[in-house]
Coordinates of C-alpha atoms in Angstrom, one line a residue:
M723 CA -207.6 -2.1 -78.9
I724 CA -210.3 -4.3 -81.2
P725 CA -213.4 -4.5 -78.7
Q726 CA -215.2 -7.8 -79.1
L727 CA -218.4 -6.3 -80.6
G728 CA -219.4 -9.4 -83.1
K729 CA -220.5 -9.0 -86.6
T730 CA -223.8 -6.9 -86.0
G731 CA -221.9 -4.6 -83.7
T732 CA -219.2 -4.0 -86.0
A733 CA -221.6 -3.3 -88.7
R734 CA -223.3 -0.5 -86.7
C735 CA -220.1 1.0 -86.1
L736 CA -219.2 0.8 -89.7
S737 CA -222.2 2.7 -90.6
R738 CA -221.5 5.5 -87.9
A739 CA -218.2 5.8 -89.0
A740 CA -218.8 5.9 -92.7
R741 CA -221.3 8.7 -91.9
S742 CA -219.0 10.7 -89.7
P743 CA -215.2 10.6 -88.9
R744 CA -216.0 11.9 -85.5
S745 CA -218.4 9.1 -84.5
T746 CA -218.2 7.5 -81.2
C747 CA -217.5 3.8 -82.4
P748 CA -214.9 2.2 -80.2
L749 CA -212.9 1.1 -83.1
S750 CA -210.8 3.4 -85.2
G751 CA -207.9 3.7 -87.7
A752 CA -206.9 0.4 -89.1
A753 CA -208.1 -1.4 -86.2
L754 CA -211.4 -0.5 -87.7
A755 CA -210.2 -0.9 -91.4
A756 CA -209.1 -4.2 -90.8
V757 CA -212.2 -5.5 -89.1
A758 CA -214.2 -3.7 -91.9
L759 CA -212.6 -5.7 -94.7
V760 CA -213.2 -8.9 -93.0
L761 CA -216.6 -8.5 -91.3
A762 CA -218.4 -6.0 -93.8
P763 CA -216.3 -5.2 -97.0
P764 CA -219.2 -3.4 -98.9
L765 CA -218.6 -0.8 -96.1
A766 CA -215.0 -0.8 -95.9
L767 CA -213.8 1.3 -98.7
T768 CA -216.6 4.0 -98.0
L769 CA -215.2 4.0 -94.2
I770 CA -211.6 4.2 -95.2
C771 CA -212.1 6.8 -97.6
A772 CA -214.0 9.0 -94.9
R773 CA -211.4 8.3 -92.4
V774 CA -208.9 9.7 -94.7
A775 CA -210.8 12.3 -96.3
S776 CA -208.6 15.0 -94.9
A777 CA -205.5 13.3 -95.7
E778 CA -203.0 14.2 -98.4
P779 CA -203.6 12.5 -101.8
A780 CA -201.0 10.4 -101.8
A781 CA -202.2 8.8 -98.5
Q782 CA -205.4 8.7 -100.4
A783 CA -204.2 7.0 -103.5
T784 CA -202.5 4.4 -101.5
L785 CA -205.3 3.2 -99.7
Q786 CA -207.4 3.2 -102.8
S787 CA -205.1 0.8 -104.3
A788 CA -204.5 -1.5 -101.3
F789 CA -208.4 -1.7 -100.4
S790 CA -210.0 -1.2 -103.7
Q791 CA -212.5 -3.3 -102.7
P792 CA -214.7 -3.6 -106.0
D793 CA -212.0 -4.8 -108.0
Y794 CA -210.9 -6.9 -105.2
Q795 CA -214.0 -8.5 -104.6
R796 CA -214.1 -8.9 -108.2
K797 CA -211.2 -10.7 -108.2
V798 CA -211.7 -13.0 -105.2
R799 CA -215.2 -13.8 -106.8
A800 CA -213.8 -14.8 -110.3
Q801 CA -211.3 -16.9 -108.5
L802 CA -213.5 -18.6 -106.2
L803 CA -215.8 -19.3 -109.3
A804 CA -212.9 -21.2 -111.3
V805 CA -212.2 -23.4 -107.9
D806 CA -215.8 -24.5 -107.8
T807 CA -216.4 -24.9 -111.8
K808 CA -212.5 -26.8 -111.9
I809 CA -214.0 -29.2 -109.0
R810 CA -217.2 -29.7 -110.4
R811 CA -215.6 -30.9 -113.7
G812 CA -212.7 -32.8 -112.1
P813 CA -212.1 -36.1 -110.6
F814 CA -211.7 -35.2 -107.3
H815 CA -214.4 -33.4 -105.4
A816 CA -214.3 -31.4 -102.1
D817 CA -215.3 -34.0 -99.8
W818 CA -213.0 -36.3 -97.8
S819 CA -214.5 -39.7 -99.4
S820 CA -213.5 -38.3 -102.8
L821 CA -210.1 -36.9 -101.7
S822 CA -209.5 -40.4 -100.4
A823 CA -208.6 -41.7 -103.6
Y824 CA -205.5 -39.8 -103.7
R825 CA -202.4 -41.5 -103.9
S826 CA -198.7 -39.8 -103.3
P827 CA -196.5 -39.9 -106.5
D828 CA -193.5 -42.1 -107.0
W829 CA -191.2 -39.2 -107.5
F830 CA -192.1 -37.9 -104.1
S831 CA -190.7 -41.6 -102.9
D832 CA -187.9 -41.4 -104.9
A833 CA -186.6 -38.1 -104.3
K834 CA -186.1 -38.4 -100.6
F835 CA -184.5 -34.9 -99.8
G836 CA -185.6 -31.5 -100.8
I837 CA -184.9 -28.0 -100.0
F838 CA -187.0 -25.5 -97.9
L839 CA -186.7 -21.4 -98.2
H840 CA -187.5 -19.2 -95.5
W841 CA -186.8 -15.9 -97.4
G842 CA -188.5 -12.6 -96.6
V843 CA -188.7 -9.2 -95.4
Y844 CA -187.7 -10.7 -91.8
S845 CA -184.3 -11.4 -93.1
V846 CA -183.5 -7.5 -93.2
P847 CA -183.6 -7.0 -89.5
A848 CA -182.3 -10.6 -89.1
F849 CA -183.1 -10.7 -85.2
A850 CA -184.1 -14.0 -82.9
N851 CA -186.2 -15.5 -85.5
E852 CA -188.4 -15.3 -88.7
W853 CA -191.4 -14.4 -86.2
Y854 CA -189.9 -10.9 -85.8
S855 CA -192.5 -9.4 -88.2
R856 CA -195.0 -10.3 -85.2
N857 CA -192.7 -10.1 -82.0
M858 CA -191.7 -6.7 -82.8
Y859 CA -195.2 -5.6 -82.1
V860 CA -195.5 -7.5 -78.7
K861 CA -194.8 -5.5 -75.7
G862 CA -192.0 -6.8 -73.4
S863 CA -190.5 -9.2 -75.9
A864 CA -187.1 -8.9 -77.0
A865 CA -187.6 -8.5 -80.8
Y866 CA -190.0 -5.3 -79.1
E867 CA -187.1 -4.0 -77.0
Y868 CA -184.5 -4.4 -79.7
H869 CA -186.7 -2.7 -82.5
R870 CA -187.1 0.2 -80.2
A871 CA -183.3 0.2 -79.5
V872 CA -182.0 0.0 -83.0
Y873 CA -184.9 1.2 -85.2
G874 CA -187.1 3.5 -82.9
P875 CA -190.7 3.6 -81.8
Q876 CA -193.1 1.3 -83.7
A877 CA -195.0 4.4 -84.6
K878 CA -192.4 5.7 -86.4
F879 CA -190.5 2.7 -87.7
G880 CA -192.7 -0.2 -88.4
Y881 CA -192.5 -3.8 -90.3
K882 CA -193.5 -1.9 -93.5
D883 CA -190.4 0.1 -93.6
F884 CA -188.2 -2.9 -93.9
V885 CA -189.7 -3.5 -97.2
P886 CA -187.8 -1.1 -99.2
L887 CA -184.6 -2.3 -97.4
F888 CA -185.2 -5.7 -98.6
T889 CA -183.6 -5.1 -102.4
A890 CA -182.1 -8.9 -102.6
A891 CA -179.6 -6.8 -104.7
R892 CA -177.4 -10.2 -105.0
F893 CA -180.0 -12.5 -105.4
D894 CA -179.3 -15.4 -108.1
P895 CA -181.8 -17.9 -108.5
N896 CA -179.6 -20.0 -110.6
A897 CA -176.7 -20.2 -108.2
W898 CA -179.3 -21.2 -105.5
I899 CA -180.3 -24.1 -107.3
D900 CA -176.9 -25.0 -108.3
L901 CA -175.8 -25.3 -104.7
F902 CA -179.1 -27.1 -104.2
V903 CA -178.1 -29.8 -106.6
R904 CA -174.9 -30.1 -105.4
A905 CA -176.3 -30.7 -101.7
G906 CA -178.4 -33.8 -103.6
A907 CA -181.8 -32.2 -103.2
R908 CA -184.4 -33.5 -105.2
Y909 CA -187.1 -30.6 -105.0
V910 CA -187.1 -27.1 -103.8
V911 CA -190.1 -25.2 -101.7
P912 CA -189.6 -21.8 -101.2
V913 CA -192.1 -19.9 -98.7
A914 CA -194.4 -18.0 -101.2
E915 CA -196.0 -16.1 -98.3
H916 CA -195.1 -16.1 -94.4
C917 CA -197.2 -15.1 -91.9
D918 CA -196.0 -11.4 -92.1
G919 CA -198.4 -11.0 -95.0
F920 CA -195.5 -10.4 -97.6
A921 CA -195.9 -12.2 -100.5
M922 CA -192.9 -13.4 -102.5
Y923 CA -194.5 -13.8 -105.8
D924 CA -196.7 -11.7 -108.2
S925 CA -200.0 -11.6 -106.7
E926 CA -203.6 -10.5 -107.9
F927 CA -204.9 -10.2 -104.4
T928 CA -202.2 -7.9 -102.7
S929 CA -200.0 -5.2 -103.9
W930 CA -197.6 -5.9 -100.6
D931 CA -195.5 -8.4 -103.1
A932 CA -191.9 -8.7 -104.1
A933 CA -192.9 -8.3 -107.6
Q934 CA -194.2 -4.4 -106.8
M935 CA -192.2 -4.0 -103.6
G936 CA -188.8 -4.6 -102.2
P937 CA -187.0 -6.6 -105.1
R938 CA -189.6 -5.9 -107.5
R939 CA -188.9 -9.3 -108.7
D940 CA -191.2 -12.4 -108.9
V941 CA -188.9 -14.5 -106.4
V942 CA -191.2 -17.6 -106.7
G943 CA -191.5 -17.3 -110.3
E944 CA -187.6 -17.2 -111.0
L945 CA -187.0 -19.9 -108.5
E946 CA -189.5 -22.0 -110.3
K947 CA -187.9 -21.5 -113.6
A948 CA -184.3 -22.0 -112.4
T949 CA -185.4 -25.3 -110.3
R950 CA -187.3 -27.0 -113.3
A951 CA -184.5 -26.2 -115.8
R952 CA -182.1 -28.4 -113.6
G953 CA -184.8 -31.3 -113.7
L954 CA -186.1 -30.7 -110.0
H955 CA -189.3 -30.8 -108.8
F956 CA -191.0 -27.5 -107.4
G957 CA -193.2 -26.6 -104.6
V958 CA -194.3 -24.1 -102.4
S959 CA -195.2 -23.3 -99.2
S960 CA -198.0 -20.9 -97.6
H961 CA -198.1 -19.7 -93.8
R962 CA -201.2 -17.4 -94.7
A963 CA -203.4 -18.8 -92.4
E964 CA -201.6 -17.3 -89.4
H965 CA -201.7 -13.7 -90.7
W966 CA -205.6 -13.8 -89.3
W967 CA -204.0 -12.6 -86.0
W968 CA -200.4 -11.8 -86.9
Y969 CA -200.4 -8.0 -86.1
H970 CA -202.8 -7.9 -83.0
E971 CA -200.4 -6.8 -80.8
G972 CA -199.8 -3.8 -82.4
T973 CA -203.4 -2.5 -82.5
Q974 CA -202.8 -2.1 -78.7
Y975 CA -200.8 0.7 -78.5
D976 CA -199.7 3.7 -80.8
S977 CA -197.9 1.7 -83.7
D978 CA -198.0 1.8 -87.4
V979 CA -200.4 -1.3 -87.4
N980 CA -203.1 1.2 -86.7
D981 CA -202.7 3.3 -89.6
A982 CA -205.3 2.8 -92.2
R983 CA -202.6 3.0 -95.1
N984 CA -200.7 0.2 -93.7
A985 CA -204.0 -2.1 -93.6
G986 CA -203.2 -4.2 -96.6
L987 CA -199.7 -5.5 -95.0
Y988 CA -201.1 -5.7 -91.4
G989 CA -205.1 -6.3 -91.5
P990 CA -207.0 -7.8 -90.4
A991 CA -204.9 -8.1 -87.0
A992 CA -207.6 -9.9 -85.3
P993 CA -207.4 -11.3 -82.0
M994 CA -206.1 -14.7 -81.0
T995 CA -208.8 -15.2 -78.5
L996 CA -212.5 -15.9 -78.2
P997 CA -214.9 -13.0 -77.1
A998 CA -215.3 -14.5 -73.5
D999 CA -211.3 -15.1 -72.9
P1000 CA -208.9 -12.6 -72.0
I1001 CA -207.5 -10.8 -74.7
A1002 CA -203.9 -10.7 -73.4
T1003 CA -203.5 -14.3 -73.3
E1004 CA -202.5 -16.7 -76.0
P1005 CA -204.8 -20.0 -76.6
N1006 CA -203.3 -23.2 -76.3
P1007 CA -201.6 -23.8 -79.7
S1008 CA -202.2 -27.5 -79.5
H1009 CA -206.0 -26.8 -79.6
L1010 CA -207.0 -24.3 -82.1
E1011 CA -210.5 -25.0 -81.5
R1012 CA -210.1 -22.5 -78.8
W1013 CA -208.7 -19.6 -80.9
L1014 CA -210.9 -17.0 -82.6
P1015 CA -211.9 -18.6 -86.0
P1016 CA -211.4 -16.5 -89.1
S1017 CA -214.1 -14.9 -90.9
K1018 CA -215.5 -16.1 -94.1
A1019 CA -214.2 -13.4 -96.0
F1020 CA -210.6 -14.2 -94.8
L1021 CA -211.1 -17.8 -95.6
E1022 CA -212.3 -17.1 -99.0
D1023 CA -209.2 -14.7 -99.5
W1024 CA -207.1 -17.9 -98.2
L1025 CA -208.3 -19.9 -100.8
A1026 CA -208.3 -17.5 -103.6
R1027 CA -204.3 -16.7 -102.6
S1028 CA -203.6 -20.7 -102.1
T1029 CA -205.4 -21.5 -105.5
E1030 CA -203.7 -18.5 -107.1
L1031 CA -200.3 -20.3 -106.5
V1032 CA -201.3 -23.4 -108.2
D1033 CA -202.3 -21.7 -111.3
K1034 CA -199.6 -19.4 -111.5
Y1035 CA -196.5 -22.0 -110.7
H1036 CA -198.3 -25.2 -111.2
P1037 CA -196.4 -26.6 -108.4
D1038 CA -195.7 -30.3 -108.0
F1039 CA -195.7 -29.9 -104.1
I1040 CA -197.8 -27.6 -101.8
Y1041 CA -196.9 -27.2 -97.9
F1042 CA -199.4 -25.7 -95.3
D1043 CA -198.4 -24.4 -92.0
W1044 CA -199.6 -25.4 -88.7
W1045 CA -202.9 -23.0 -88.5
I1046 CA -204.6 -24.8 -91.4
N1047 CA -205.8 -27.0 -88.0
Q1048 CA -208.0 -24.3 -86.9
P1049 CA -211.6 -25.8 -87.6
A1050 CA -212.9 -23.0 -89.7
F1051 CA -210.7 -23.8 -92.3
A1052 CA -212.1 -27.5 -92.7
P1053 CA -214.3 -27.1 -95.9
Y1054 CA -211.8 -24.8 -97.6
L1055 CA -209.1 -27.4 -97.0
R1056 CA -211.2 -29.9 -98.7
K1057 CA -211.6 -27.4 -101.7
V1058 CA -207.9 -26.3 -102.0
A1059 CA -207.0 -29.9 -102.3
A1060 CA -209.6 -31.0 -104.8
Y1061 CA -208.5 -28.2 -106.9
Y1062 CA -205.3 -28.9 -106.6
Y1063 CA -205.3 -32.4 -107.4
D1064 CA -208.0 -31.7 -110.5
E1065 CA -205.8 -29.3 -112.0
S1066 CA -202.6 -31.7 -111.4
A1067 CA -204.3 -34.3 -113.1
A1068 CA -205.0 -32.5 -115.9
R1069 CA -201.6 -31.5 -116.4
K1070 CA -200.7 -35.0 -115.8
Q1071 CA -198.3 -34.1 -112.7
G1072 CA -197.9 -36.3 -109.5
P1073 CA -199.2 -33.7 -106.6
V1074 CA -198.0 -33.7 -103.2
L1075 CA -199.8 -31.6 -100.6
T1076 CA -198.6 -31.8 -97.0
Y1077 CA -200.5 -31.4 -93.7
K1078 CA -199.6 -31.1 -89.9
Q1079 CA -201.4 -32.9 -86.9
E1080 CA -205.0 -33.9 -88.1
A1081 CA -205.7 -31.2 -90.8
F1082 CA -206.4 -33.9 -93.2
P1083 CA -207.1 -38.0 -93.4
P1084 CA -204.0 -39.7 -93.7
D1085 CA -204.9 -40.9 -96.9
A1086 CA -205.8 -37.7 -98.4
A1087 CA -202.6 -35.8 -98.4
V1088 CA -198.9 -36.1 -96.9
L1089 CA -198.3 -35.9 -93.4
D1090 CA -195.4 -33.6 -92.3
I1091 CA -193.6 -33.2 -88.8
E1092 CA -191.9 -30.0 -88.1
R1093 CA -188.6 -30.5 -86.4
G1094 CA -189.6 -33.8 -85.6
K1095 CA -189.7 -37.5 -86.7
L1096 CA -191.3 -40.9 -86.1
D1097 CA -190.3 -43.5 -84.0
A1098 CA -191.9 -46.3 -86.3
Q1099 CA -192.0 -47.3 -89.9
R1100 CA -195.4 -45.6 -91.7
L1101 CA -196.9 -47.2 -94.5
Q1102 CA -198.1 -44.0 -96.0
P1103 CA -195.2 -41.8 -97.1
W1104 CA -194.7 -39.0 -95.0
Q1105 CA -192.1 -35.9 -94.6
S1106 CA -190.0 -34.4 -91.9
D1107 CA -189.0 -31.0 -91.9
T1108 CA -186.1 -29.3 -90.2
S1109 CA -183.5 -26.5 -90.7
V1110 CA -179.9 -26.1 -90.9
S1111 CA -180.0 -23.3 -88.7
I1112 CA -181.0 -24.1 -85.2
K1113 CA -182.6 -21.0 -83.8
S1114 CA -184.6 -19.9 -86.8
W1115 CA -186.1 -20.8 -90.0
G1116 CA -185.0 -17.3 -91.4
Y1117 CA -181.6 -16.0 -91.9
V1118 CA -180.7 -14.4 -88.2
K1119 CA -177.3 -12.9 -87.1
D1120 CA -175.6 -15.0 -84.5
D1121 CA -177.6 -18.2 -85.5
E1122 CA -176.1 -21.9 -84.6
Y1123 CA -175.9 -24.7 -87.1
R1124 CA -176.6 -28.3 -87.7
T1125 CA -173.8 -30.7 -88.4
A1126 CA -173.7 -32.2 -91.6
G1127 CA -173.5 -35.5 -89.9
S1128 CA -176.6 -35.3 -87.7
L1129 CA -178.6 -33.8 -90.9
L1130 CA -177.6 -37.2 -92.6
A1131 CA -178.5 -39.2 -89.6
D1132 CA -181.7 -37.5 -89.6
L1133 CA -182.4 -38.4 -93.6
I1134 CA -181.4 -41.8 -93.0
D1135 CA -183.6 -42.5 -89.9
V1136 CA -186.7 -40.6 -91.8
V1137 CA -186.2 -42.5 -95.1
S1138 CA -185.7 -45.8 -93.3
K1139 CA -189.2 -45.2 -92.1
N1140 CA -190.7 -44.3 -95.1
G1141 CA -190.2 -40.8 -95.2
N1142 CA -188.5 -37.7 -96.7
L1143 CA -186.3 -34.9 -95.2
L1144 CA -187.2 -31.3 -96.3
L1145 CA -184.0 -29.4 -95.1
N1146 CA -184.6 -25.6 -94.6
V1147 CA -182.5 -22.7 -95.5
G1148 CA -182.4 -19.3 -94.5
P1149 CA -180.7 -16.8 -97.2
Q1150 CA -179.5 -13.5 -96.0
S1151 CA -181.4 -10.3 -97.0
D1152 CA -179.2 -9.6 -99.9
G1153 CA -180.0 -13.1 -101.6
T1154 CA -176.7 -14.6 -100.6
I1155 CA -176.4 -17.8 -98.7
A1156 CA -174.2 -18.0 -95.5
P1157 CA -171.0 -20.0 -95.9
E1158 CA -171.6 -21.9 -92.8
I1159 CA -175.0 -23.1 -94.4
Q1160 CA -173.1 -23.9 -97.9
S1161 CA -170.7 -26.0 -96.0
V1162 CA -173.2 -28.1 -94.4
L1163 CA -175.1 -28.6 -97.9
L1164 CA -171.8 -29.6 -99.8
R1165 CA -170.5 -31.9 -97.1
M1166 CA -174.0 -33.6 -97.2
G1167 CA -174.0 -33.7 -101.1
A1168 CA -170.5 -35.2 -101.3
W1169 CA -171.6 -38.0 -98.7
L1170 CA -175.1 -38.4 -101.1
Q1171 CA -172.8 -38.6 -104.4
T1172 CA -171.2 -41.6 -102.9
N1173 CA -173.9 -43.3 -100.8
G1174 CA -177.0 -42.2 -102.5
E1175 CA -177.9 -45.4 -103.9
A1176 CA -178.9 -46.3 -100.4
I1177 CA -181.2 -43.2 -100.1
Y1178 CA -182.6 -42.1 -103.5
G1179 CA -185.4 -44.7 -105.2
T1180 CA -185.3 -47.0 -101.9
R1181 CA -188.4 -48.3 -100.3
P1182 CA -188.7 -49.6 -96.6
W1183 CA -187.7 -53.0 -95.5
V1184 CA -189.4 -55.0 -93.5
M1185 CA -188.1 -52.9 -90.4
Y1186 CA -186.4 -49.4 -90.4
G1187 CA -183.6 -50.7 -88.3
E1188 CA -182.0 -51.7 -85.1
G1189 CA -180.2 -50.4 -82.2
P1190 CA -180.8 -48.6 -78.7
T1191 CA -181.4 -45.0 -80.1
N1192 CA -184.9 -44.2 -80.5
A1193 CA -186.2 -41.1 -82.1
P1194 CA -189.0 -39.2 -79.9
T1195 CA -192.2 -38.8 -82.1
G1196 CA -193.0 -35.1 -83.3
R1197 CA -189.7 -34.1 -81.2
E1198 CA -186.3 -33.1 -82.5
E1199 CA -183.1 -33.7 -80.8
V1200 CA -180.4 -31.2 -82.2
N1201 CA -177.2 -32.9 -83.2
R1202 CA -177.8 -36.1 -81.1
S1203 CA -175.4 -38.9 -81.0
Y1204 CA -175.9 -42.6 -82.1
T1205 CA -173.9 -45.7 -81.0
P1206 CA -172.3 -48.0 -83.5
A1207 CA -175.1 -50.5 -82.8
D1208 CA -177.7 -48.0 -84.5
L1209 CA -178.2 -49.1 -87.8
R1210 CA -181.3 -48.3 -90.5
F1211 CA -182.4 -50.4 -93.4
T1212 CA -183.7 -49.4 -96.9
S1213 CA -184.0 -51.5 -99.9
K1214 CA -184.5 -51.4 -103.9
G1215 CA -185.0 -54.3 -106.1
D1216 CA -183.2 -57.3 -104.6
A1217 CA -180.7 -55.5 -102.6
L1218 CA -180.8 -54.4 -98.7
Y1219 CA -178.8 -51.3 -97.3
A1220 CA -177.9 -51.3 -93.8
L1221 CA -176.9 -47.7 -92.9
G1222 CA -174.6 -47.3 -89.9
L1223 CA -175.3 -44.3 -87.9
A1224 CA -171.7 -44.2 -86.3
W1225 CA -168.4 -46.1 -86.9
P1226 CA -167.7 -48.7 -84.2
Q1227 CA -164.2 -47.9 -82.5
D1228 CA -162.9 -51.7 -83.4
G1229 CA -164.2 -51.3 -87.1
Q1230 CA -166.5 -54.4 -86.5
A1231 CA -170.2 -53.9 -87.3
L1232 CA -172.7 -56.3 -86.0
I1233 CA -176.2 -56.5 -87.8
K1234 CA -178.1 -58.8 -85.4
T1235 CA -181.1 -58.9 -87.4
L1236 CA -179.3 -60.8 -90.3
Y1237 CA -178.4 -63.7 -88.3
S1238 CA -178.0 -67.0 -89.9
G1239 CA -181.2 -68.6 -91.2
T1240 CA -183.3 -65.2 -90.5
V1241 CA -186.7 -64.9 -91.6
Y1242 CA -186.1 -61.8 -93.2
L1243 CA -184.0 -62.9 -96.2
P1244 CA -185.2 -65.0 -98.7
S1245 CA -181.7 -67.0 -98.8
A1246 CA -178.3 -66.6 -97.3
I1247 CA -176.2 -63.8 -97.9
E1248 CA -174.0 -64.1 -101.2
R1249 CA -172.2 -60.5 -101.3
V1250 CA -171.6 -57.5 -98.9
T1251 CA -170.0 -54.1 -100.1
L1252 CA -169.3 -51.0 -98.9
L1253 CA -170.5 -48.0 -100.8
G1254 CA -167.8 -45.6 -102.1
S1255 CA -165.2 -48.4 -101.2
A1256 CA -163.4 -50.3 -104.1
A1257 CA -161.6 -52.6 -101.6
S1258 CA -163.6 -55.9 -100.7
V1259 CA -164.7 -56.0 -96.9
H1260 CA -164.8 -59.2 -94.8
W1261 CA -168.0 -60.4 -93.7
E1262 CA -169.6 -63.5 -92.2
Q1263 CA -173.2 -64.5 -91.4
T1264 CA -173.1 -66.1 -88.1
A1265 CA -175.6 -67.4 -85.2
V1266 CA -175.8 -64.1 -83.6
G1267 CA -175.8 -61.7 -86.6
L1268 CA -174.1 -60.6 -89.9
K1269 CA -170.3 -59.5 -88.9
V1270 CA -168.7 -57.0 -91.3
Q1271 CA -165.0 -55.6 -90.9
L1272 CA -164.8 -52.1 -91.9
P1273 CA -162.0 -49.9 -92.9
S1274 CA -159.9 -48.4 -90.3
V1275 CA -159.8 -45.1 -92.1
H1276 CA -162.7 -43.2 -92.2
D1277 CA -164.5 -40.0 -91.6
D1278 CA -167.0 -39.1 -89.0
L1279 CA -170.2 -39.4 -91.3
P1280 CA -172.5 -42.8 -91.6
Y1281 CA -171.8 -45.6 -93.8
A1282 CA -173.9 -47.8 -96.2
L1283 CA -173.6 -51.3 -96.9
K1284 CA -175.1 -53.0 -99.6
I1285 CA -176.3 -56.5 -98.9
E1286 CA -177.3 -58.9 -101.6
A1287 CA -178.8 -62.6 -100.8
R1288 CA -178.4 -65.6 -103.1
K1289 CA -181.0 -65.7 -106.1

């Protein structure tokens, strides 16, 4: 257990512990080491070395490597200096007024559809969801009980022990990108670091990464090269913010989180709660101001790692997860955005940085809604992200999957409201993608091959659509059904596209908005075609709407009509 000692109290403990491994400080083991690294870095290495003075040489070497404070601090200071220097000289500065000059690039508004990738050590146990790394330490949880039954006590077999099993023996980045191209994706976004603290790229700030352990490959780097080679845009996502408290539950009993040799992966393992609140409770996830804020050292580490991704991979797109809304992140968010935008300007890239909830002003970055949508058209570009799998973002056994039809309906609905869809895929631990996922992606790609004209490069029309079915704002309804009256609109040049989310049983579509004399069209309709069909369709613009007779033979996927008015 980590008592709420505060910075001064912790420093006293560190001084006592550094002098004597038998000190009476209530902190001990990795709990003390983790807090030391965050609150009092200069004492941390002395403390750790004292605590393991009697340990075998290999253990000491491991600790020296994981917590080489002089070298680590030098690297962090150098990175932060480079960040500040770039911001001073660049067109964007670390304040909201300057960042409000940001404009999302045309490539993003043209692309419409991207692939998200949750792949990491958590794909080895493949149980329940990608939060296994945390939940396996939460007493009473399904993951905790499963872990003990299958792998043994957490003190004997911890999350770190999955790392050597994560070999990615069949990982082929080119095969992945080929699949995503066939699916119709225009950008690809792997998770560079999930909340578990295991980086999927070659990082200067940790040895717990895929280049040095597990696969021993720079997964993000290989995907970046394969993605750009096929002409797609490349992005990265970071979920590092949540790592501040991720492993705290493991400090409450005998687990490997308390072993100082593992602090490079498990630390800081800080409590979620403020000092006055019960440590066993989880604060409201919608009110992050009620959570224990991260320390300055952790925030600087977060900024160093985030900007490292910019330096190494020059991403066109960066996705940050939900916990950056914790108020302590605000000044660091301004810095990471300014640095990213300045670096992109120097490289003549069009950057996209996404945020959730209210982490950024709406004109300083791009809004993202996780597993949810908007119920109205938005003037600024935005993004919805969801997953092919229903239970988890990462691969798990016995998952359930979305249908291609429901995901295409989501894509159409989001695009009609000026958004993009980022669709997640969770590969298996060996680097293969489950056949069920491939089938969904390929069916979506076949539809986009025929109907992509109504999606790619389009812009919102004067309204997003018509029909009785609304999309609850911020909430996802899996595999929901639509009616034949549910239509969505997009536009490109002089063309208007009406996309039907369900086929009418009698084959007759009625677009009520396009009645004869409607103010929404510059003139009467001259031509209506069904994308993908060589045959002409019968249509009539009447006083009650545009009536279109559709073919009697069709599949169960949405359809797209191209409507052109007289010039």
